[in-house]
mmCIF file of C-alpha atoms and ligand atoms in Angstrom:
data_model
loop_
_atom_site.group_PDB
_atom_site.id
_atom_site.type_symbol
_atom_site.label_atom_id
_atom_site.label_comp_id
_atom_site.label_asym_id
_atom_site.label_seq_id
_atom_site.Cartn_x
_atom_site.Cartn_y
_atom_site.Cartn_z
ATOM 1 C CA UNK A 1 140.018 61.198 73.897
ATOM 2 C CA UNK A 2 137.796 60.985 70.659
ATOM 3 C CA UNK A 3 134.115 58.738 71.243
ATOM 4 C CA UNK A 4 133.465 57.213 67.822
ATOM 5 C CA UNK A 5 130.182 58.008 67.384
ATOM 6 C CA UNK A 6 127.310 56.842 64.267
ATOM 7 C CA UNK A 7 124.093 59.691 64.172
ATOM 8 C CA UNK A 8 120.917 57.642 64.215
ATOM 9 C CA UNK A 9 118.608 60.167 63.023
ATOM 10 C CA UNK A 10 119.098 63.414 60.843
ATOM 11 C CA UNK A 11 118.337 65.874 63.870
ATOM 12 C CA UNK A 12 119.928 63.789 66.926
ATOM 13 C CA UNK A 13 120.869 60.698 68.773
ATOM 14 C CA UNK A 14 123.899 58.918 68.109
ATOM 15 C CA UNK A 15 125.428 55.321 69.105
ATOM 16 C CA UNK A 16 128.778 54.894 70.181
ATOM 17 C CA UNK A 17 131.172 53.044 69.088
ATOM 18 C CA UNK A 18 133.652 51.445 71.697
ATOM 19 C CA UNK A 19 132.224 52.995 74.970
ATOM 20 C CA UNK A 20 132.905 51.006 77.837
ATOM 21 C CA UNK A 21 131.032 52.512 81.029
ATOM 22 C CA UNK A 22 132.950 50.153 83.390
ATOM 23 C CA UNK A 23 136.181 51.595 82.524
ATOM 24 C CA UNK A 24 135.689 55.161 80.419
ATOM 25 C CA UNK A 25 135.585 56.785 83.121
ATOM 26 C CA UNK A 26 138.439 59.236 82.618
ATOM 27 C CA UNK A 27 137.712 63.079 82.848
ATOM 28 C CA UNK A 28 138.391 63.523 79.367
ATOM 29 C CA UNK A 29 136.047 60.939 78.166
ATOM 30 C CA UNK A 30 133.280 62.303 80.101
ATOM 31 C CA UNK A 31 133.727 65.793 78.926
ATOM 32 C CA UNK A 32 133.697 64.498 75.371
ATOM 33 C CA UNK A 33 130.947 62.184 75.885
ATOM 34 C CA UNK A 34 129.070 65.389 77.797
ATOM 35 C CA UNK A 35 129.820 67.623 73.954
ATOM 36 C CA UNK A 36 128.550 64.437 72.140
ATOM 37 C CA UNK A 37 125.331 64.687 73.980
ATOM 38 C CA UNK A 38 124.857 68.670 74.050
ATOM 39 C CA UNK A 39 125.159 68.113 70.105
ATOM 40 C CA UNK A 40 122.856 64.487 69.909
ATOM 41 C CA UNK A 41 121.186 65.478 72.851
ATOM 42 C CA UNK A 42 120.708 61.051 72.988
ATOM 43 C CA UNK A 43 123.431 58.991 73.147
ATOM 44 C CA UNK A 44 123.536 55.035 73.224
ATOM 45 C CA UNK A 45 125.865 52.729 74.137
ATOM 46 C CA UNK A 46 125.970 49.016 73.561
ATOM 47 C CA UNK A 47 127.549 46.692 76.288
ATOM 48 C CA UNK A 48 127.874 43.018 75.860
ATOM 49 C CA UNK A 49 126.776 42.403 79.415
ATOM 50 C CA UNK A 50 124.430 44.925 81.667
ATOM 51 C CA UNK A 51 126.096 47.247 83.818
ATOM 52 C CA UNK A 52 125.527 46.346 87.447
ATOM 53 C CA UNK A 53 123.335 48.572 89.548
ATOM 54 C CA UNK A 54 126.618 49.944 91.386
ATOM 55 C CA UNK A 55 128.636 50.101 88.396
ATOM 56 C CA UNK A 56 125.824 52.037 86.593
ATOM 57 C CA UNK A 57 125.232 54.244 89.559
ATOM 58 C CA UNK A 58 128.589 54.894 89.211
ATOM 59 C CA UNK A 59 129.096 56.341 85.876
ATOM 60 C CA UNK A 60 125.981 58.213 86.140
ATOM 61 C CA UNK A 61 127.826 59.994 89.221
ATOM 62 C CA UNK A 62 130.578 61.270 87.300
ATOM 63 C CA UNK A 63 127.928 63.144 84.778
ATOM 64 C CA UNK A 64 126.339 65.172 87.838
ATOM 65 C CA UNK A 65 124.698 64.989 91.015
ATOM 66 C CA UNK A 66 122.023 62.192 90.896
ATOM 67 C CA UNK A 67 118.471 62.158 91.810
ATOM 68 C CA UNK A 68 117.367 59.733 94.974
ATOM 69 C CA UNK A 69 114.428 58.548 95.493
ATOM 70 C CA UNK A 70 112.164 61.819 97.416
ATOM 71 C CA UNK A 71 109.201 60.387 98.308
ATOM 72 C CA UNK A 72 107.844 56.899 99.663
ATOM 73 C CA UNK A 73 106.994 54.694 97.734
ATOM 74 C CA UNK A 74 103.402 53.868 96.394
ATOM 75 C CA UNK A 75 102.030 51.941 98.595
ATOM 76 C CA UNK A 76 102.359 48.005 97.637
ATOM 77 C CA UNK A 77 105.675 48.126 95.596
ATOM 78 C CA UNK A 78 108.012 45.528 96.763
ATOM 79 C CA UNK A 79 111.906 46.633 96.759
ATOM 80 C CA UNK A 80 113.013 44.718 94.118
ATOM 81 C CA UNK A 81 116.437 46.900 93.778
ATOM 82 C CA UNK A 82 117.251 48.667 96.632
ATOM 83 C CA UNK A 83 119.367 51.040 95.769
ATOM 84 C CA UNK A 84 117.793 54.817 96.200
ATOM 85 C CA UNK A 85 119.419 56.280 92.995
ATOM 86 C CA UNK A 86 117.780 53.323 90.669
ATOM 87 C CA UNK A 87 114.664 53.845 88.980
ATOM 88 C CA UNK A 88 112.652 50.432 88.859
ATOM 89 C CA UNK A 89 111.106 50.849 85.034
ATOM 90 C CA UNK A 90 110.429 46.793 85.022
ATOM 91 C CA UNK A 91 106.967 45.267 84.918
ATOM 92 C CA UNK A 92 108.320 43.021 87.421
ATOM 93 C CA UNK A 93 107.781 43.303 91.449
ATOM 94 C CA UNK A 94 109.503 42.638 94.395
ATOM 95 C CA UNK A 95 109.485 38.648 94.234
ATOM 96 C CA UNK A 96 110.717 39.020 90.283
ATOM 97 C CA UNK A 97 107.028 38.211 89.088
ATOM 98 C CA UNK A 98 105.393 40.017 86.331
ATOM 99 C CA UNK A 99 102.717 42.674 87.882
ATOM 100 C CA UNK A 100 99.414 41.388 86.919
ATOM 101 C CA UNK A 101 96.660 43.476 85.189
ATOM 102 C CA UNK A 102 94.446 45.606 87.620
ATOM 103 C CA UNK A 103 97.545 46.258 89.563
ATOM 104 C CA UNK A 104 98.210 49.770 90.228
ATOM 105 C CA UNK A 105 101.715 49.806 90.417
ATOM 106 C CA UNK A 106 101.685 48.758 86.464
ATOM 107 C CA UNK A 107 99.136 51.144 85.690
ATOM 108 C CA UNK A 108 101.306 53.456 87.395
ATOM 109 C CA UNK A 109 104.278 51.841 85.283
ATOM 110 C CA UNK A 110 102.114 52.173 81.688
ATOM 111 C CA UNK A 111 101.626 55.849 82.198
ATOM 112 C CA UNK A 112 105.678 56.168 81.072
ATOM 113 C CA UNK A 113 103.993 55.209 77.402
ATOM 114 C CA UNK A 114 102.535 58.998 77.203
ATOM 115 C CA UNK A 115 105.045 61.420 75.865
ATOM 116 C CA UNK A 116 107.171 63.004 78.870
ATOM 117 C CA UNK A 117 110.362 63.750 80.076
ATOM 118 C CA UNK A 118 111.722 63.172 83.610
ATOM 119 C CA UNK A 119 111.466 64.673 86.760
ATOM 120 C CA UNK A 120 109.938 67.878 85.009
ATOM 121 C CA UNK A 121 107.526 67.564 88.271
ATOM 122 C CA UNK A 122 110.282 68.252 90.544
ATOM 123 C CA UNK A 123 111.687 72.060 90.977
ATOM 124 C CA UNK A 124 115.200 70.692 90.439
ATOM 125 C CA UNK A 125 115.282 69.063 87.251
ATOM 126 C CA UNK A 126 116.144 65.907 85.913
ATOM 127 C CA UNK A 127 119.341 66.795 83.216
ATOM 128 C CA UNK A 128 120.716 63.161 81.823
ATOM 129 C CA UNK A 129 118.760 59.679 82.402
ATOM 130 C CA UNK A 130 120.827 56.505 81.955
ATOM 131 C CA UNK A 131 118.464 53.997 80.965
ATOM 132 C CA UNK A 132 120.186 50.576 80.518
ATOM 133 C CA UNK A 133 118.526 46.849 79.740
ATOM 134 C CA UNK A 134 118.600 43.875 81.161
ATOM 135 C CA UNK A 135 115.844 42.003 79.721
ATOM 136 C CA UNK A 136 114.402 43.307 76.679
ATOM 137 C CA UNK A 137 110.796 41.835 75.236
ATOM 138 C CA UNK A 138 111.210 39.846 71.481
ATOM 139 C CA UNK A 139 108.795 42.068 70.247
ATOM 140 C CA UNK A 140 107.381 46.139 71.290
ATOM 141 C CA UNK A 141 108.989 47.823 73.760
ATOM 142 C CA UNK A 142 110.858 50.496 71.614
ATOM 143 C CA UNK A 143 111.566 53.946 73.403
ATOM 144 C CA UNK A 144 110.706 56.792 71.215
ATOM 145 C CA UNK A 145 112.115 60.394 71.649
ATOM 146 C CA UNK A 146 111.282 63.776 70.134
ATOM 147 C CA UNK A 147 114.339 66.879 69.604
ATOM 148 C CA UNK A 148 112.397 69.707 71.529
ATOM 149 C CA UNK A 149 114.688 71.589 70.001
ATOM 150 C CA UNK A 150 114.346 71.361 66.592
ATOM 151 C CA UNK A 151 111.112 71.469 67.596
ATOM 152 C CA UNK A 152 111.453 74.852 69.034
ATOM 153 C CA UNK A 153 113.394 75.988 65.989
ATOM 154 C CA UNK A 154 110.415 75.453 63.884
ATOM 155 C CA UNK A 155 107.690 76.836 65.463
ATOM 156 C CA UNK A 156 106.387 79.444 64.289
ATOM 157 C CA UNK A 157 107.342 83.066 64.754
ATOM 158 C CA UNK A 158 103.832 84.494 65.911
ATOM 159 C CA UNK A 159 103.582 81.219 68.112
ATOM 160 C CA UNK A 160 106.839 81.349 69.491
ATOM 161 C CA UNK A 161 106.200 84.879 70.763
ATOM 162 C CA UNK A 162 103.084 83.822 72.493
ATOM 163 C CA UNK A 163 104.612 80.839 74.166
ATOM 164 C CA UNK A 164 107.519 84.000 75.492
ATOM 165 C CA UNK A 165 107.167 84.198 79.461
ATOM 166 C CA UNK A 166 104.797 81.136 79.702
ATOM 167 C CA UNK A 167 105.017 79.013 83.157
ATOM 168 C CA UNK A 168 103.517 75.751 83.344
ATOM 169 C CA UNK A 169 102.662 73.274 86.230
ATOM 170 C CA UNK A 170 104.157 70.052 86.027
ATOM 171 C CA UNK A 171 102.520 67.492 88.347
ATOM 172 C CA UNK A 172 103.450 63.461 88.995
ATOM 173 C CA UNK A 173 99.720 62.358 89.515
ATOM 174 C CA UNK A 174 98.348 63.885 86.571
ATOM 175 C CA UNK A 175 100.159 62.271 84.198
ATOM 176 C CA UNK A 176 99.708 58.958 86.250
ATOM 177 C CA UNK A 177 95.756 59.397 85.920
ATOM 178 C CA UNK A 178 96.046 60.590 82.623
ATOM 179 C CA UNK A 179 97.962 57.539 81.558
ATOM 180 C CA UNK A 180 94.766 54.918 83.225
ATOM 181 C CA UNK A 181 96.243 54.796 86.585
ATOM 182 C CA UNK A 182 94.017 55.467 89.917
ATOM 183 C CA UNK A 183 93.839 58.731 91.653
ATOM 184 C CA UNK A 184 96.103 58.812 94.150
ATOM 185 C CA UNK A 185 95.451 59.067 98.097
ATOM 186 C CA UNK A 186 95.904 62.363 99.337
ATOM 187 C CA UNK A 187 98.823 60.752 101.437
ATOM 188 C CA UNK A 188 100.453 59.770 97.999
ATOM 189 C CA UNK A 189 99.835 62.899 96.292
ATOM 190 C CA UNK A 190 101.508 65.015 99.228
ATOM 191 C CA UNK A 191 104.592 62.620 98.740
ATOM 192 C CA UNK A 192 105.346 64.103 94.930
ATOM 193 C CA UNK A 193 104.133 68.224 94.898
ATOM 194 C CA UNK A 194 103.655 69.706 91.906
ATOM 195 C CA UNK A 195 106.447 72.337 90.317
ATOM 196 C CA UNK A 196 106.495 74.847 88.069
ATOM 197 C CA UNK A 197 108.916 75.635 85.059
ATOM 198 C CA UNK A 198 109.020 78.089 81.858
ATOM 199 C CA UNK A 199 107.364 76.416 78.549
ATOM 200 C CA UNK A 200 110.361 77.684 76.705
ATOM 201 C CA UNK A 201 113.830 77.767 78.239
ATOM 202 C CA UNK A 202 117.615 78.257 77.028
ATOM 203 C CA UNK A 203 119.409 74.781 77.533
ATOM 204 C CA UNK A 204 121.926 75.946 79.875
ATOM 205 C CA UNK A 205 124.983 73.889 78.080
ATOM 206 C CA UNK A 206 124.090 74.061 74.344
ATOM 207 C CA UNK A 207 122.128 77.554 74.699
ATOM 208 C CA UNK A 208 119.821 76.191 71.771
ATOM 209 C CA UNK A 209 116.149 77.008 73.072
ATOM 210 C CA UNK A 210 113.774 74.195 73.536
ATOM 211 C CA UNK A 211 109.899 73.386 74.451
ATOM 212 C CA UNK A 212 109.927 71.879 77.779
ATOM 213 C CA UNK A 213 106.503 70.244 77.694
ATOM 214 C CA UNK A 214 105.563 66.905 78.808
ATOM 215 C CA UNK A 215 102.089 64.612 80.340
ATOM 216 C CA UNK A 216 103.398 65.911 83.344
ATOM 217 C CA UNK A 217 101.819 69.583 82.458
ATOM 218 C CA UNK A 218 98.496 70.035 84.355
ATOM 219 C CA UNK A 219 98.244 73.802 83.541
ATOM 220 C CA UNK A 220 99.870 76.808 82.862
ATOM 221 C CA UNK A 221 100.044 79.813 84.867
ATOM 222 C CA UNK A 222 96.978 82.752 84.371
ATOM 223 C CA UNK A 223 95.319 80.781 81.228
ATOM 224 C CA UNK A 224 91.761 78.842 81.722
ATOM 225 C CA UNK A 225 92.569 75.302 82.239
ATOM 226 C CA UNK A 226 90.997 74.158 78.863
ATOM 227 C CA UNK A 227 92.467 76.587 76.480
ATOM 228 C CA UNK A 228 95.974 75.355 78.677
ATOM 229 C CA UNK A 229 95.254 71.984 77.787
ATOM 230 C CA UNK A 230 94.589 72.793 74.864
ATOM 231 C CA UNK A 231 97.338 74.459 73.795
ATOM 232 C CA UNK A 232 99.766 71.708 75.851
ATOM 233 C CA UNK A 233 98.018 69.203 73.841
ATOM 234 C CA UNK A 234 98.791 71.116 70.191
ATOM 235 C CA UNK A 235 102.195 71.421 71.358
ATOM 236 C CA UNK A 236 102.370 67.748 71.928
ATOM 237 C CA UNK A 237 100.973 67.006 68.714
ATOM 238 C CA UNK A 238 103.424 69.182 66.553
ATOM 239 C CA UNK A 239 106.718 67.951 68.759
ATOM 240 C CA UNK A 240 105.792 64.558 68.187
ATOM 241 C CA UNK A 241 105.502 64.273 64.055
ATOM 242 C CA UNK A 242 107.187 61.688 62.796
ATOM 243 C CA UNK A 243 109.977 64.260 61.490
ATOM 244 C CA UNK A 244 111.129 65.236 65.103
ATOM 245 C CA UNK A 245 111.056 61.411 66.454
ATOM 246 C CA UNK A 246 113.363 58.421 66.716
ATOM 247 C CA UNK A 247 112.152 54.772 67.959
ATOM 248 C CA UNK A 248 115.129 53.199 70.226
ATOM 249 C CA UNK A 249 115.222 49.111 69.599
ATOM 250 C CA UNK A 250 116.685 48.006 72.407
ATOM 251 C CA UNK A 251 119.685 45.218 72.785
ATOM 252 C CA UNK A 252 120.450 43.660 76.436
ATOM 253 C CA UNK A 253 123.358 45.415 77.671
ATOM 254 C CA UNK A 254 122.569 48.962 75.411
ATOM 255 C CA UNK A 255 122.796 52.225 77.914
ATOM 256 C CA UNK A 256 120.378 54.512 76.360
ATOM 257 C CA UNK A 257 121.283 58.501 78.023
ATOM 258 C CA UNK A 258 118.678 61.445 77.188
ATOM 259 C CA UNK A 259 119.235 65.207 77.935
ATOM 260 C CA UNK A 260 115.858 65.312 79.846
ATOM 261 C CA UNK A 261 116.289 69.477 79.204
ATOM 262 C CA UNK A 262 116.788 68.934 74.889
ATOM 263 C CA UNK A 263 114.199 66.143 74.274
ATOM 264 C CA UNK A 264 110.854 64.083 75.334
ATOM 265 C CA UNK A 265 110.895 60.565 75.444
ATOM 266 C CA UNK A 266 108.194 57.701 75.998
ATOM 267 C CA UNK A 267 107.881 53.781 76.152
ATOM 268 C CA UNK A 268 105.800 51.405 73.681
ATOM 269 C CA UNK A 269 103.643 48.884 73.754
ATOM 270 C CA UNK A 270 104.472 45.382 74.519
ATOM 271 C CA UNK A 271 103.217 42.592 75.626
ATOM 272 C CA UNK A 272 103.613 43.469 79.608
ATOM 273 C CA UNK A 273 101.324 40.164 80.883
ATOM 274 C CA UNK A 274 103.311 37.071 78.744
ATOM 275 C CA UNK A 275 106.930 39.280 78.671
ATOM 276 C CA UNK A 276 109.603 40.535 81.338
ATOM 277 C CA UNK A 277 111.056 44.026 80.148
ATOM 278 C CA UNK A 278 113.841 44.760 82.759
ATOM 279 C CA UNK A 279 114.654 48.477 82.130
ATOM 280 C CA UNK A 280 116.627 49.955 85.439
ATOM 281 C CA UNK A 281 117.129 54.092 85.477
ATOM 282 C CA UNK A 282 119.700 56.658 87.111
ATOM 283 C CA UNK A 283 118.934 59.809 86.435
ATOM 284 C CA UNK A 284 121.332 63.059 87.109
ATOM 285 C CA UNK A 285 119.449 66.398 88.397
ATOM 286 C CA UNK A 286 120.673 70.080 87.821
ATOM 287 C CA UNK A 287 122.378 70.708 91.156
HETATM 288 C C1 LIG B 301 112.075 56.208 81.716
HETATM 289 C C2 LIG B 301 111.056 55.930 80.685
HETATM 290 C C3 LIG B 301 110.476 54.463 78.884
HETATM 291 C C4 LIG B 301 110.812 53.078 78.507
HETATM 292 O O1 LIG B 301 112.848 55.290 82.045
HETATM 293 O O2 LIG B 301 112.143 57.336 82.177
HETATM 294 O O3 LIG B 301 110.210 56.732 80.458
HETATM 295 O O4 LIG B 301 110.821 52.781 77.294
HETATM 296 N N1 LIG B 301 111.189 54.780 80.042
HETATM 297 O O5 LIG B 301 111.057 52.264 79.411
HETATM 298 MN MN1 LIG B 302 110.747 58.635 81.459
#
C-alpha cells in the first residue's frame, strides 16, 4: 500500500501523510515505508496522541532487530522508563523532575547537541532511530540533520580518494567530554568500549556511499591524532552547511525515524532548567 508522503527539504526527509504506527503495521506498509526512507533517508510521522512505550517498541520491532540497553547505567540515573529498548532523551529524572544544572546526567544529556549519529560507538550499528515526543518545549528544541550522502556526493574527487580505506574510532566518552560532561570513571568507561568503522561506507540498502562521521570519532586509524582531528573536524564543518541540513520542529505525538547509516543528526538549544522536553528513543541495530 502507497504512504502519502510531502519532501521537507530538496535533498531528503519527508512527512507522512496518514501513517498510523498503532495500526500500519502490515508487511506491505513497512516495506514501503522501509523504500520511503532508503530514498528520504528521514521520515516523520505526526500522531495526534504519543505512541506508548510498548506500542512504540513495537513498531520499531517490525523495522529490525532493536538495540537494548548494553551497559549499566551511569551511575545516579533514576529509571524513569523501564523498558531496556527505550532511550530516555528527557531532561527529566527518575521522580519526573527536571535535572538541575551541575548534574552530570544532563551534561551527559547536552552532549546529544554536538553533531552525531547513533550507536556509531558500538561494532553493531545503530540502522533506524524512532524518536517520538511527548512533551515538546514552546520554544528551541529543534532536531537538525545533515544527508551524509549528498554530502559524500560532493566531496571532492582528490578528497574522496584520500578518505578511500580510512578507519576511524568511534568512542561514547569522548563525545560526552567533548560535549562539557565529566570524564568518566574507569568503571563507566569499561561499560561502553570504543569501536571502529570505515569513514566512507556503501549504505547496504540504497548502495549510495556516505561519510559516516560523527562527535563520537576520537581518531582514525595510523594518522597523528591532531591532523585526525583535524581532518574529522573539516569533515564536520563541510557536512553540516546549511545546504546539507534540515531543522525538525517538533509537534507532541510526531515520530521522527533517521537512517543512522545515510545521515547525522543533533539536538538544539532550549531552555532545559524552566522547560520539560520529553523525547523517548528506540533504535533498530544491523543484526
Ligand atoms: C537522539 C538525539 C536529539 C534530540 O535521540 O538520538 O540525538 O533533538 N536526539 O533530542
Ligand atoms: Mn542521537
Amino acid at each position: 500500500m502507497e504512504i502519502k508522503t510531502a519532501q521537507l527539504h530538496p535533498l531528503f526527509c519527508a512527512k507522512g501523510k496518514g501513517i498510523d504506527m498503532r495500526s500500519d503495521n502490515s508487511p506491505e506498509k513497512i516495506s514501503a515505508l522501509k523504500s520511503i526512507l532508503d530514498e528520504f533517508a528521514v521520515y516523520a510521522a505526526p500522531h495526534k496522541v504519543p505512541l506508548t512505550n510498548e506500542e512504540h517498541i513495537a513498531f520499531s520491532s517490525l523495522l529490525g532487530p532493536i538495540a537494548r540497553k548494553s551497559a549499566p547505567k551511569i551511575s545516579g540515573t533514576g529509571n524513569r522508563l523501564p523498558f531496556d529498548e527505550i532511550v530516555d532523551q528527557s531532561n527529566l529524572d527518575g521522580e519526573n523532575k527536571i535535572f538541575q544544572n551541575g548534574d552530570k546526567r544532563l551534561a551527559y544529556k547536552r552532549a546529544n547537541r554536538q553533531w552525531h549519529t547513533d550507536m556509531s560507538y558500538r561494532s553493531n550499528r545503530a540502522t533506524w532511530s524512532l524518536l517520538s515526543a511527548h512533551v515538546v518545549p514552546p520554544d528551541g528544541g529543534e532536531t537538525e540533520l545533515a544527508d551524509m550522502r549528498a554530502v559524500y556526493d560532493d566531496l571532492p574527487e582528490k578528497m574522496k580518494l584520500s578518505l578511500e580505506g580510512l578507519i576511524a574510532e568511534h568512542c561514547y566518552w569522548h563525545s560526552r567530554v567533548l560535549g562539557g560532561g565529566p570524564e568518566p570513571t574507569s568503571e563507566e568507561r569499561a561499560t561502553r568500549p570504543p569501536a571502529q568503522h570505515p569513514l566512507v561506507h556503501t549504505h547496504p540498502r540504497s548502495g549510495r556511499k556516505v561519510l559516516y562521521i560523527a562527535s563520537h570519532v576520537r581518531g582514525v586509524l595510523g594518522m597523528p591524532q591532531n591532523e585526525a582531528m583535524g581532518l574529522i573536524s573539516e569533515l564536520l564543518t563541510i557536512a553540516t552547511q546549511p545546504k546539507y541540513v534540515f531543522s525538525y520542529k517538533w509537534a507532541v505525538g510526531d515520530v521522527l525515524i533517521w537512517d543512522n547509516l545515510a545521515t547525522i543528526h543533533r539536538g538544539t538549544d532550549f531552555d532545559d532548567q524552566r522547560y520539560v522536553r520529553d523525547m523517548r528513543r528506540v533504535t533498530c541495530r544491523e543484526h
